[in-house]
Amino acid sequence: MVKEDRKAELSFPDGTRYELGVITDNMGAHSIDISNLRKDTGYITYDPGYMNTGSCMSSICYIDGEKGILRYRGYDIEDLVLNCDFIEVAYLLVKGMLPNVKERQEYTQLLNKHSLLHVDMRNFFRSYPHGAHPMAILASMVASLSAFYPEMEERDPEENIDLTVTRLLSKMRTIAAFTYRQDKGYDFVEPRYDYSYCENFLNMLFSSPVVDYHPDPVHVKALNQLLILHADHEQNCSTSAVRLVGSSEANLYASVAAGCCALWGPKHGGANQAVMEMLERIIGEGLSVEDVVAMAKDKSSSFRLSGFGHRVYKTFDPRARIAKRMCQEVLAAQHKEDRLLEVAMQLEEAALSDEYFIQRNLYPNVDFYTGIIFHLMGIPQSMFTVLFAMGRLPGWIAHYLEWRHDPYQKIGRPRQVYSGPELKKVVPISNR
Ligand code: SDX
């Protein structure tokens, strides 16, 4: 039970002292409650990147960065990957408990019912220039859903939340698949009622009238596991963006579109694409892993080891371990080796034995191996962050809903340390 069970004290330069409550959370971590600090003392805190700031109370996801622990609603990530599929985990994140057989069947029927895209939205795809980045299309399409399905704007949004949530979970997959087909210049493939969420996605990507295509069960299993690995991750950049936009009472589609834009960045969800580009450069230019490790340590260069390091994990990202094992399983099933995986494993070994990385607690993160699996499944690099967004969607939705139902939440509005000029007088333009 989260409780305020102790005190802390601030002593100011003028000798005054200010007592603050200390909150202990369900895992024994302590937080100093500064919610009245400015009102009571005139002081604010300064914490660029919010590395030391809790923005909310949340029961959705637990991470221990020092021990490499990740849990969704109390379930360990390894347990979920081994025993659930992505829809069960999406249900868990959004509803707060794992579904039973009946609930799972009903959810699947709802997702299927809402998997089609409004016919007018399809025309938008044809308006993008060839080569447009899929995240540009995904973000604008997700925001546009609110124009075609305005339920959350009209009557009581709570009344339509379940419908809106299921609609978004299902249509995001369709939008992602159509984005790929648009880029290839192919016709769209409709979702099928007799395929699961992941079978449908692969079929919507790769089905062809001239090929007898059936989704590879190994790839279907790997995709379920990959989407579970990406499904939530506490208050990361994109989830914080969804919460901040949602705190203005913007609708769910608009808030998730903001999350897509935040995820697009190479420091966040764009890293899996950057990992592949890095591995291909190593192979293409014949670089040694030692060369690359040296480049990553060179402060005069902006080069960093993509897929390495993390804001929270200061040991192995548990998702990286699982993804590495999945890589090996997918390859074994295809009875082939893969140069990219070989180089990735050599790079990991070289970095983990180097003092620079050891001292800075830099380990592979979720993005280091997942890109290779997507590559083995025939998914192009430009789609990697789109799949990350598909996986992260139930987490974004869960956090949006948790904010809406939190009685203590207000519109997000951080303060600042002002470093600009003092008062200046405008000089008329004729005299400037
Ligand atoms: C994700 O927040 C989440 O939960 C995100 C995520 C999720 O599921 O939502 O887990 C998904 O975004 C994973 C991270 C993907 N990004 C990358 O792989 C990009 C490469 N990684 C780096 O850009 C970096 O590690 C970050 C951005 C991930 C973390 O940055 P930090 O914690 O702010 O680390 P830092 O910038 O303070 O670096 C500390 C030191 C610095 O050196 P010194 O100044 O101490 O000499 O470590 C160095 C950095 O230069 N460093 C690296 C490095 N990452 C950090 N050096 C080389 N290669 C790297 N990858």
Tab-separated table of C-alpha atoms and ligand atoms in Angstrom:
chain	number	residue	atom	x	y	z
A	1	MET	CA	0.000	0.000	0.000
A	2	VAL	CA	1.457	3.394	-1.020
A	3	LYS	CA	1.718	5.460	2.128
A	4	GLU	CA	3.300	8.643	3.495
A	5	ASP	CA	5.195	7.159	6.419
A	6	ARG	CA	8.118	9.456	7.128
A	7	LYS	CA	9.347	13.041	6.820
A	8	ALA	CA	12.239	14.883	5.170
A	9	GLU	CA	13.381	18.401	5.920
A	10	LEU	CA	14.743	21.166	3.721
A	11	SER	CA	16.897	23.847	5.296
A	12	PHE	CA	17.071	27.119	3.327
A	13	PRO	CA	19.955	29.639	3.108
A	14	ASP	CA	18.027	32.038	5.411
A	15	GLY	CA	17.957	29.364	8.103
A	16	THR	CA	14.260	28.489	7.708
A	17	ARG	CA	13.366	24.793	7.544
A	18	TYR	CA	10.563	23.115	5.618
A	19	GLU	CA	9.181	19.660	6.366
A	20	LEU	CA	8.201	17.424	3.453
A	21	GLY	CA	6.231	14.173	3.436
A	22	VAL	CA	8.009	11.033	2.189
A	23	ILE	CA	5.925	8.461	0.288
A	24	THR	CA	6.877	4.768	0.330
A	25	ASP	CA	5.548	2.819	-2.656
A	26	ASN	CA	4.517	-0.823	-2.918
A	27	MET	CA	8.079	-1.941	-3.682
A	28	GLY	CA	9.677	0.092	-0.886
A	29	ALA	CA	10.945	2.984	-3.039
A	30	HIS	CA	10.772	6.425	-1.447
A	31	SER	CA	9.560	9.707	-3.005
A	32	ILE	CA	9.602	13.182	-1.528
A	33	ASP	CA	6.224	14.884	-1.958
A	34	ILE	CA	6.947	18.396	-3.286
A	35	SER	CA	3.398	19.095	-4.513
A	36	ASN	CA	3.080	22.173	-2.214
A	37	LEU	CA	6.723	23.274	-2.295
A	38	ARG	CA	6.329	26.435	-4.426
A	39	LYS	CA	3.094	27.489	-2.698
A	40	ASP	CA	4.696	27.109	0.755
A	41	THR	CA	8.297	28.237	0.083
A	42	GLY	CA	8.457	29.982	-3.314
A	43	TYR	CA	11.063	27.428	-4.414
A	44	ILE	CA	10.739	24.926	-7.309
A	45	THR	CA	12.987	21.957	-8.105
A	46	TYR	CA	15.210	21.588	-11.209
A	47	ASP	CA	15.443	18.158	-12.900
A	48	PRO	CA	16.234	18.212	-16.673
A	49	GLY	CA	14.822	15.048	-18.324
A	50	TYR	CA	12.795	14.315	-15.143
A	51	MET	CA	15.257	11.576	-14.155
A	52	ASN	CA	14.503	12.190	-10.478
A	53	THR	CA	10.854	13.216	-10.731
A	54	GLY	CA	7.748	11.049	-10.301
A	55	SER	CA	4.994	12.555	-12.482
A	56	CYS	CA	2.181	10.366	-11.182
A	57	MET	CA	1.212	7.320	-9.163
A	58	SER	CA	0.735	4.308	-11.414
A	59	SER	CA	-0.148	0.635	-10.932
A	60	ILE	CA	0.454	-0.439	-14.534
A	61	CYS	CA	4.172	-1.175	-14.872
A	62	TYR	CA	7.064	-1.775	-12.469
A	63	ILE	CA	10.729	-1.469	-13.440
A	64	ASP	CA	13.770	-2.021	-11.229
A	65	GLY	CA	16.603	-0.587	-13.327
A	66	GLU	CA	19.337	-1.852	-11.018
A	67	LYS	CA	18.034	-5.438	-10.932
A	68	GLY	CA	16.732	-5.578	-14.513
A	69	ILE	CA	13.133	-6.281	-13.511
A	70	LEU	CA	10.098	-5.454	-15.701
A	71	ARG	CA	6.501	-6.335	-14.730
A	72	TYR	CA	3.116	-5.460	-16.251
A	73	ARG	CA	0.364	-5.339	-13.589
A	74	GLY	CA	2.618	-7.462	-11.332
A	75	TYR	CA	3.416	-10.160	-13.913
A	76	ASP	CA	7.092	-10.619	-14.874
A	77	ILE	CA	7.831	-9.943	-18.554
A	78	GLU	CA	9.373	-13.414	-19.038
A	79	ASP	CA	6.247	-15.081	-17.584
A	80	LEU	CA	4.008	-13.099	-19.927
A	81	VAL	CA	6.122	-13.761	-23.043
A	82	LEU	CA	6.172	-17.507	-22.331
A	83	ASN	CA	2.491	-17.923	-21.355
A	84	CYS	CA	0.409	-15.257	-23.128
A	85	ASP	CA	-0.196	-13.795	-26.554
A	86	PHE	CA	-0.232	-10.093	-27.345
A	87	ILE	CA	-4.017	-9.687	-27.102
A	88	GLU	CA	-4.054	-11.208	-23.600
A	89	VAL	CA	-1.325	-8.763	-22.544
A	90	ALA	CA	-3.140	-5.839	-24.194
A	91	TYR	CA	-6.281	-6.846	-22.263
A	92	LEU	CA	-4.210	-7.089	-19.045
A	93	LEU	CA	-2.725	-3.613	-19.488
A	94	VAL	CA	-5.988	-1.909	-20.488
A	95	LYS	CA	-8.400	-3.788	-18.182
A	96	GLY	CA	-6.050	-4.582	-15.267
A	97	MET	CA	-6.423	-8.375	-15.276
A	98	LEU	CA	-5.699	-11.289	-17.638
A	99	PRO	CA	-8.800	-12.436	-19.591
A	100	ASN	CA	-10.387	-15.865	-19.157
A	101	VAL	CA	-11.321	-17.902	-22.251
A	102	LYS	CA	-14.730	-16.242	-22.674
A	103	GLU	CA	-13.385	-12.713	-22.174
A	104	ARG	CA	-10.554	-13.449	-24.623
A	105	GLN	CA	-13.011	-14.659	-27.297
A	106	GLU	CA	-15.274	-11.619	-26.834
A	107	TYR	CA	-12.289	-9.257	-27.077
A	108	THR	CA	-11.089	-10.952	-30.259
A	109	GLN	CA	-14.555	-10.573	-31.801
A	110	LEU	CA	-14.615	-6.866	-30.883
A	111	LEU	CA	-11.130	-6.338	-32.333
A	112	ASN	CA	-12.157	-8.104	-35.558
A	113	LYS	CA	-15.361	-6.091	-35.790
A	114	HIS	CA	-13.407	-2.832	-35.639
A	115	SER	CA	-10.439	-3.819	-37.765
A	116	LEU	CA	-11.610	-2.196	-41.013
A	117	LEU	CA	-10.704	1.377	-41.948
A	118	HIS	CA	-13.240	3.962	-43.152
A	119	VAL	CA	-13.134	3.902	-46.959
A	120	ASP	CA	-12.422	7.669	-47.120
A	121	MET	CA	-9.326	7.196	-44.916
A	122	ARG	CA	-7.817	4.879	-47.496
A	123	ASN	CA	-7.599	7.754	-49.959
A	124	PHE	CA	-5.221	9.567	-47.592
A	125	PHE	CA	-2.596	6.851	-48.102
A	126	ARG	CA	-2.472	7.506	-51.828
A	127	SER	CA	-1.752	11.214	-51.172
A	128	TYR	CA	1.608	10.650	-49.451
A	129	PRO	CA	4.754	10.905	-51.570
A	130	HIS	CA	6.551	7.616	-52.245
A	131	GLY	CA	9.138	7.012	-49.525
A	132	ALA	CA	7.251	9.021	-46.878
A	133	HIS	CA	8.401	7.730	-43.473
A	134	PRO	CA	5.730	5.322	-42.132
A	135	MET	CA	5.736	7.111	-38.749
A	136	ALA	CA	4.636	10.331	-40.491
A	137	ILE	CA	1.686	8.418	-41.953
A	138	LEU	CA	0.900	6.521	-38.747
A	139	ALA	CA	0.837	9.620	-36.515
A	140	SER	CA	-1.415	11.605	-38.861
A	141	MET	CA	-3.730	8.653	-39.517
A	142	VAL	CA	-4.150	7.972	-35.795
A	143	ALA	CA	-5.006	11.637	-35.135
A	144	SER	CA	-7.417	11.554	-38.112
A	145	LEU	CA	-9.363	8.661	-36.554
A	146	SER	CA	-10.967	11.243	-34.234
A	147	ALA	CA	-12.493	12.923	-37.322
A	148	PHE	CA	-14.067	9.656	-38.476
A	149	TYR	CA	-14.984	8.303	-35.037
A	150	PRO	CA	-15.797	11.354	-32.891
A	151	GLU	CA	-17.606	9.473	-30.089
A	152	MET	CA	-15.174	10.708	-27.461
A	153	GLU	CA	-15.903	14.299	-28.477
A	154	GLU	CA	-19.678	14.105	-28.591
A	155	ARG	CA	-21.411	12.452	-25.657
A	156	ASP	CA	-19.915	11.336	-22.355
A	157	PRO	CA	-16.433	10.066	-23.315
A	158	GLU	CA	-16.576	7.441	-20.518
A	159	GLU	CA	-19.593	5.864	-22.210
A	160	ASN	CA	-17.557	5.322	-25.373
A	161	ILE	CA	-14.138	4.555	-23.896
A	162	ASP	CA	-14.285	0.758	-24.409
A	163	LEU	CA	-15.453	1.194	-27.996
A	164	THR	CA	-12.762	3.801	-28.711
A	165	VAL	CA	-10.026	1.687	-27.096
A	166	THR	CA	-10.906	-1.491	-29.009
A	167	ARG	CA	-11.301	0.478	-32.234
A	168	LEU	CA	-7.841	2.049	-31.841
A	169	LEU	CA	-6.141	-1.232	-30.891
A	170	SER	CA	-7.545	-2.865	-34.017
A	171	LYS	CA	-7.259	-0.026	-36.504
A	172	MET	CA	-3.639	0.800	-35.583
A	173	ARG	CA	-2.680	-2.623	-36.959
A	174	THR	CA	-4.642	-1.994	-40.164
A	175	ILE	CA	-3.104	1.466	-40.605
A	176	ALA	CA	0.384	-0.015	-40.052
A	177	ALA	CA	-0.186	-2.736	-42.661
A	178	PHE	CA	-1.685	-0.286	-45.183
A	179	THR	CA	1.313	2.009	-44.664
A	180	TYR	CA	3.633	-0.823	-45.733
A	181	ARG	CA	1.471	-1.715	-48.752
A	182	GLN	CA	1.303	1.953	-49.794
A	183	ASP	CA	5.085	2.204	-49.668
A	184	LYS	CA	5.407	-0.920	-51.839
A	185	GLY	CA	2.782	0.300	-54.295
A	186	TYR	CA	0.629	-2.754	-53.513
A	187	ASP	CA	-3.149	-3.002	-53.085
A	188	PHE	CA	-4.370	-3.152	-49.512
A	189	VAL	CA	-5.125	-6.571	-47.998
A	190	GLU	CA	-8.178	-6.693	-45.725
A	191	PRO	CA	-8.044	-8.290	-42.267
A	192	ARG	CA	-9.587	-11.775	-42.041
A	193	TYR	CA	-12.065	-12.875	-39.356
A	194	ASP	CA	-10.390	-16.305	-39.113
A	195	TYR	CA	-6.865	-14.998	-38.422
A	196	SER	CA	-5.448	-13.929	-35.046
A	197	TYR	CA	-4.152	-10.388	-34.480
A	198	CYS	CA	-0.574	-11.260	-35.467
A	199	GLU	CA	-1.465	-13.710	-38.263
A	200	ASN	CA	-3.656	-10.979	-39.730
A	201	PHE	CA	-0.879	-8.404	-39.570
A	202	LEU	CA	1.624	-10.628	-41.380
A	203	ASN	CA	-1.016	-11.611	-43.936
A	204	MET	CA	-1.959	-7.952	-44.524
A	205	LEU	CA	1.741	-7.229	-45.139
A	206	PHE	CA	2.813	-10.149	-47.283
A	207	SER	CA	-0.270	-11.773	-48.847
A	208	SER	CA	-0.281	-11.708	-52.666
A	209	PRO	CA	-2.784	-12.894	-55.266
A	210	VAL	CA	0.013	-14.661	-57.123
A	211	VAL	CA	1.564	-16.456	-54.143
A	212	ASP	CA	0.008	-19.053	-51.841
A	213	TYR	CA	1.046	-17.120	-48.719
A	214	HIS	CA	0.347	-18.352	-45.177
A	215	PRO	CA	1.849	-16.629	-42.112
A	216	ASP	CA	4.814	-18.666	-40.785
A	217	PRO	CA	3.843	-19.936	-37.284
A	218	VAL	CA	7.401	-19.208	-36.062
A	219	HIS	CA	7.039	-15.598	-37.198
A	220	VAL	CA	3.534	-15.339	-35.686
A	221	LYS	CA	4.920	-16.515	-32.328
A	222	ALA	CA	7.919	-14.165	-32.588
A	223	LEU	CA	5.663	-11.204	-33.457
A	224	ASN	CA	3.395	-11.902	-30.472
A	225	GLN	CA	6.443	-11.986	-28.204
A	226	LEU	CA	7.983	-8.845	-29.741
A	227	LEU	CA	4.758	-6.871	-29.306
A	228	ILE	CA	4.548	-8.058	-25.670
A	229	LEU	CA	8.142	-6.899	-25.064
A	230	HIS	CA	7.184	-3.433	-26.343
A	231	ALA	CA	3.743	-3.219	-24.710
A	232	ASP	CA	4.592	-0.897	-21.816
A	233	HIS	CA	7.525	0.617	-20.020
A	234	GLU	CA	6.426	2.927	-17.194
A	235	GLN	CA	6.864	6.691	-17.790
A	236	ASN	CA	9.092	6.545	-20.909
A	237	CYS	CA	9.251	9.500	-23.290
A	238	SER	CA	6.307	8.525	-25.516
A	239	THR	CA	4.055	7.389	-22.650
A	240	SER	CA	4.779	10.644	-20.820
A	241	ALA	CA	3.817	12.470	-24.034
A	242	VAL	CA	0.496	10.586	-24.148
A	243	ARG	CA	-0.163	11.447	-20.491
A	244	LEU	CA	0.765	15.112	-20.917
A	245	VAL	CA	-1.412	15.595	-24.024
A	246	GLY	CA	-4.219	13.555	-22.423
A	247	SER	CA	-4.029	15.744	-19.302
A	248	SER	CA	-5.529	18.598	-21.338
A	249	GLU	CA	-8.519	16.257	-21.934
A	250	ALA	CA	-7.538	15.831	-25.572
A	251	ASN	CA	-9.166	12.674	-26.949
A	252	LEU	CA	-7.406	9.301	-26.951
A	253	TYR	CA	-6.564	9.391	-30.667
A	254	ALA	CA	-4.865	12.813	-30.372
A	255	SER	CA	-2.933	11.708	-27.275
A	256	VAL	CA	-1.726	8.480	-28.918
A	257	ALA	CA	-0.728	10.404	-32.054
A	258	ALA	CA	1.524	12.506	-29.769
A	259	GLY	CA	3.003	9.259	-28.424
A	260	CYS	CA	3.743	8.124	-31.998
A	261	CYS	CA	5.624	11.358	-32.669
A	262	ALA	CA	7.694	11.028	-29.481
A	263	LEU	CA	8.515	7.382	-30.272
A	264	TRP	CA	9.753	8.344	-33.752
A	265	GLY	CA	12.969	9.862	-32.348
A	266	PRO	CA	16.245	7.855	-32.682
A	267	LYS	CA	16.900	8.261	-28.951
A	268	HIS	CA	13.665	6.388	-28.210
A	269	GLY	CA	11.709	4.109	-30.519
A	270	GLY	CA	13.769	4.906	-33.595
A	271	ALA	CA	16.775	3.069	-32.096
A	272	ASN	CA	15.887	-0.355	-33.532
A	273	GLN	CA	16.132	1.114	-37.044
A	274	ALA	CA	19.419	2.816	-36.053
A	275	VAL	CA	20.784	-0.536	-34.784
A	276	MET	CA	20.233	-2.153	-38.180
A	277	GLU	CA	21.815	0.790	-39.993
A	278	MET	CA	24.812	0.505	-37.632
A	279	LEU	CA	25.179	-3.279	-38.167
A	280	GLU	CA	24.837	-2.926	-41.939
A	281	ARG	CA	27.464	-0.164	-41.928
A	282	ILE	CA	29.876	-2.401	-39.990
A	283	ILE	CA	29.390	-5.212	-42.511
A	284	GLY	CA	29.310	-2.905	-45.551
A	285	GLU	CA	32.471	-0.969	-44.610
A	286	GLY	CA	34.263	-4.000	-43.207
A	287	LEU	CA	34.672	-2.312	-39.807
A	288	SER	CA	35.840	-4.399	-36.865
A	289	VAL	CA	33.730	-4.395	-33.698
A	290	GLU	CA	36.789	-2.977	-31.946
A	291	ASP	CA	36.715	-0.007	-34.399
A	292	VAL	CA	33.047	0.574	-33.617
A	293	VAL	CA	33.495	0.360	-29.847
A	294	ALA	CA	36.332	2.894	-30.143
A	295	MET	CA	34.092	5.219	-32.215
A	296	ALA	CA	31.336	4.979	-29.584
A	297	LYS	CA	33.830	5.993	-26.872
A	298	ASP	CA	35.267	8.895	-28.875
A	299	LYS	CA	33.849	12.064	-27.344
A	300	SER	CA	34.743	14.089	-30.429
A	301	SER	CA	32.266	12.010	-32.402
A	302	SER	CA	28.482	12.036	-32.005
A	303	PHE	CA	28.424	8.302	-32.789
A	304	ARG	CA	26.836	6.179	-30.091
A	305	LEU	CA	26.302	2.434	-29.990
A	306	SER	CA	22.636	2.220	-31.024
A	307	GLY	CA	20.664	-0.217	-28.904
A	308	PHE	CA	23.044	0.279	-25.980
A	309	GLY	CA	22.399	2.202	-22.781
A	310	HIS	CA	19.153	3.153	-21.126
A	311	ARG	CA	17.713	5.947	-18.990
A	312	VAL	CA	16.546	3.458	-16.366
A	313	TYR	CA	18.264	0.081	-16.778
A	314	LYS	CA	21.785	0.129	-15.397
A	315	THR	CA	22.108	-3.593	-16.050
A	316	PHE	CA	20.788	-5.870	-18.816
A	317	ASP	CA	17.382	-4.762	-20.137
A	318	PRO	CA	15.399	-7.995	-19.480
A	319	ARG	CA	13.737	-7.535	-22.856
A	320	ALA	CA	17.136	-7.656	-24.597
A	321	ARG	CA	17.847	-11.077	-23.087
A	322	ILE	CA	14.472	-12.399	-24.302
A	323	ALA	CA	14.879	-10.814	-27.764
A	324	LYS	CA	18.377	-12.325	-28.112
A	325	ARG	CA	16.945	-15.792	-27.387
A	326	MET	CA	14.100	-15.161	-29.857
A	327	CYS	CA	16.620	-14.218	-32.531
A	328	GLN	CA	18.367	-17.537	-32.091
A	329	GLU	CA	15.051	-19.462	-32.144
A	330	VAL	CA	13.851	-17.780	-35.370
A	331	LEU	CA	17.197	-18.455	-37.034
A	332	ALA	CA	17.271	-22.078	-35.857
A	333	ALA	CA	13.770	-22.585	-37.300
A	334	GLN	CA	14.988	-21.228	-40.623
A	335	HIS	CA	18.089	-23.451	-40.480
A	336	LYS	CA	20.357	-20.578	-41.365
A	337	GLU	CA	22.935	-18.234	-39.927
A	338	ASP	CA	22.655	-14.480	-40.114
A	339	ARG	CA	25.677	-12.175	-40.394
A	340	LEU	CA	23.807	-9.332	-38.699
A	341	LEU	CA	23.206	-11.465	-35.584
A	342	GLU	CA	26.807	-12.638	-35.587
A	343	VAL	CA	28.054	-9.028	-35.688
A	344	ALA	CA	25.520	-7.962	-33.018
A	345	MET	CA	26.692	-10.692	-30.658
A	346	GLN	CA	30.365	-9.865	-31.284
A	347	LEU	CA	29.599	-6.178	-30.655
A	348	GLU	CA	27.781	-7.009	-27.420
A	349	GLU	CA	30.696	-9.149	-26.223
A	350	ALA	CA	33.266	-6.457	-27.120
A	351	ALA	CA	31.286	-3.667	-25.422
A	352	LEU	CA	30.476	-5.647	-22.269
A	353	SER	CA	34.166	-6.343	-21.708
A	354	ASP	CA	35.186	-2.696	-22.184
A	355	GLU	CA	35.771	-0.496	-19.127
A	356	TYR	CA	34.024	2.516	-20.730
A	357	PHE	CA	30.730	0.596	-21.031
A	358	ILE	CA	31.154	-1.252	-17.739
A	359	GLN	CA	31.780	1.951	-15.753
A	360	ARG	CA	28.748	3.635	-17.334
A	361	ASN	CA	26.453	0.619	-16.904
A	362	LEU	CA	25.795	0.503	-20.627
A	363	TYR	CA	24.110	-2.749	-21.664
A	364	PRO	CA	22.014	-3.837	-24.673
A	365	ASN	CA	18.454	-2.515	-24.481
A	366	VAL	CA	15.244	-3.747	-26.089
A	367	ASP	CA	16.226	-2.289	-29.461
A	368	PHE	CA	19.536	-4.108	-29.847
A	369	TYR	CA	18.101	-7.439	-31.006
A	370	THR	CA	14.499	-6.739	-31.952
A	371	GLY	CA	15.456	-5.107	-35.249
A	372	ILE	CA	17.234	-8.302	-36.313
A	373	ILE	CA	14.113	-10.367	-35.675
A	374	PHE	CA	11.947	-7.958	-37.663
A	375	HIS	CA	14.564	-8.190	-40.441
A	376	LEU	CA	14.453	-12.019	-40.346
A	377	MET	CA	10.659	-11.784	-40.732
A	378	GLY	CA	11.075	-9.720	-43.913
A	379	ILE	CA	9.905	-6.474	-42.336
A	380	PRO	CA	11.778	-3.425	-43.716
A	381	GLN	CA	13.706	-1.125	-41.342
A	382	SER	CA	11.391	1.798	-42.091
A	383	MET	CA	8.587	-0.212	-40.412
A	384	PHE	CA	10.475	-1.074	-37.201
A	385	THR	CA	9.298	1.932	-35.199
A	386	VAL	CA	5.748	1.396	-36.497
A	387	LEU	CA	5.825	-2.090	-34.967
A	388	PHE	CA	7.223	-0.616	-31.758
A	389	ALA	CA	4.185	1.722	-31.740
A	390	MET	CA	1.804	-1.215	-32.364
A	391	GLY	CA	3.331	-2.991	-29.379
A	392	ARG	CA	3.340	0.109	-27.137
A	393	LEU	CA	-0.265	1.040	-27.928
A	394	PRO	CA	-1.945	-0.919	-25.072
A	395	GLY	CA	0.507	0.669	-22.639
A	396	TRP	CA	-0.247	4.158	-23.961
A	397	ILE	CA	-3.991	3.467	-23.683
A	398	ALA	CA	-3.640	2.109	-20.132
A	399	HIS	CA	-1.729	5.206	-19.005
A	400	TYR	CA	-4.221	7.545	-20.736
A	401	LEU	CA	-7.100	5.820	-18.916
A	402	GLU	CA	-5.219	5.770	-15.606
A	403	TRP	CA	-4.708	9.528	-15.848
A	404	ARG	CA	-8.395	10.095	-16.674
A	405	HIS	CA	-9.454	8.108	-13.607
A	406	ASP	CA	-6.894	9.591	-11.199
A	407	PRO	CA	-8.652	12.056	-8.852
A	408	TYR	CA	-5.336	13.743	-7.995
A	409	GLN	CA	-4.233	14.434	-11.592
A	410	LYS	CA	-4.244	17.969	-13.065
A	411	ILE	CA	-3.283	19.312	-16.474
A	412	GLY	CA	0.477	18.832	-16.846
A	413	ARG	CA	2.330	22.155	-16.629
A	414	PRO	CA	6.020	21.968	-15.495
A	415	ARG	CA	7.833	25.157	-14.347
A	416	GLN	CA	11.302	26.326	-15.462
A	417	VAL	CA	14.559	27.925	-14.398
A	418	TYR	CA	14.575	31.178	-16.414
A	419	SER	CA	17.887	31.984	-18.112
A	420	GLY	CA	16.687	34.734	-20.460
A	421	PRO	CA	17.244	38.542	-20.423
A	422	GLU	CA	15.783	40.944	-17.824
A	423	LEU	CA	13.195	43.569	-18.876
A	424	LYS	CA	14.000	45.225	-22.224
A	425	LYS	CA	12.200	48.173	-23.969
A	426	VAL	CA	11.137	47.838	-27.606
A	427	VAL	CA	13.029	50.228	-29.954
A	428	PRO	CA	10.805	51.302	-32.891
A	429	ILE	CA	11.833	49.458	-36.042
A	430	SER	CA	12.881	52.706	-37.737
A	431	ASN	CA	15.579	53.092	-35.053
A	432	ARG	CA	16.793	49.483	-34.869
B	1	SDX	C1	14.124	3.002	-25.581
B	1	SDX	O1	12.662	5.193	-21.366
B	1	SDX	C2	12.367	3.990	-21.832
B	1	SDX	O2	11.882	3.148	-21.128
B	1	SDX	C3	12.687	3.786	-23.295
B	1	SDX	C4	12.433	2.390	-23.842
B	1	SDX	C5	10.966	2.038	-23.816
B	1	SDX	O3	10.655	0.836	-23.797
B	1	SDX	O4	10.138	2.991	-23.928
B	1	SDX	O5	13.157	1.442	-23.095
B	1	SDX	C6	12.861	2.298	-25.314
B	1	SDX	O6	14.055	4.169	-25.894
B	1	SDX	C7	15.448	2.288	-25.385
B	1	SDX	C8	16.655	3.214	-25.646
B	1	SDX	C9	16.835	3.309	-27.155
B	1	SDX	N1	17.876	4.299	-27.496
B	1	SDX	C10	19.097	3.921	-27.923
B	1	SDX	O7	19.486	2.749	-27.940
B	1	SDX	C11	19.986	5.072	-28.403
B	1	SDX	C12	21.412	4.840	-27.887
B	1	SDX	N2	21.360	5.040	-26.425
B	1	SDX	C13	21.814	6.370	-25.953
B	1	SDX	O8	21.363	7.455	-26.754
B	1	SDX	C14	21.528	6.545	-24.455
B	1	SDX	O9	22.024	5.445	-23.814
B	1	SDX	C15	20.124	6.746	-23.976
B	1	SDX	C16	19.500	7.942	-24.587
B	1	SDX	C17	19.283	5.547	-24.244
B	1	SDX	C18	20.196	6.925	-22.447
B	1	SDX	O10	20.808	8.089	-22.215
B	1	SDX	P1	21.184	8.530	-20.678
B	1	SDX	O11	20.800	7.591	-19.620
B	1	SDX	O12	20.683	9.913	-20.571
B	1	SDX	O13	22.687	8.372	-20.714
B	1	SDX	P2	23.588	9.599	-20.834
B	1	SDX	O14	23.257	10.283	-22.121
B	1	SDX	O15	23.524	10.390	-19.575
B	1	SDX	O16	25.011	8.850	-20.952
B	1	SDX	C19	25.810	8.531	-19.807
B	1	SDX	C20	27.197	8.278	-20.383
B	1	SDX	C21	27.669	9.420	-21.287
B	1	SDX	O17	29.078	9.414	-21.280
B	1	SDX	P3	29.836	10.408	-20.192
B	1	SDX	O18	29.259	11.814	-20.411
B	1	SDX	O19	29.544	9.845	-18.830
B	1	SDX	O20	31.303	10.315	-20.604
B	1	SDX	O21	27.132	7.107	-21.214
B	1	SDX	C22	27.422	7.481	-22.563
B	1	SDX	C23	27.203	8.977	-22.662
B	1	SDX	O22	28.004	9.533	-23.696
B	1	SDX	N3	26.498	6.720	-23.406
B	1	SDX	C24	26.875	6.065	-24.504
B	1	SDX	C25	25.706	5.437	-24.986
B	1	SDX	N4	24.678	5.732	-24.170
B	1	SDX	C26	25.167	6.531	-23.195
B	1	SDX	N5	28.072	5.948	-25.132
B	1	SDX	C27	28.089	5.201	-26.267
B	1	SDX	N6	27.019	4.562	-26.780
B	1	SDX	C28	25.806	4.660	-26.167
B	1	SDX	N7	24.733	4.036	-26.682
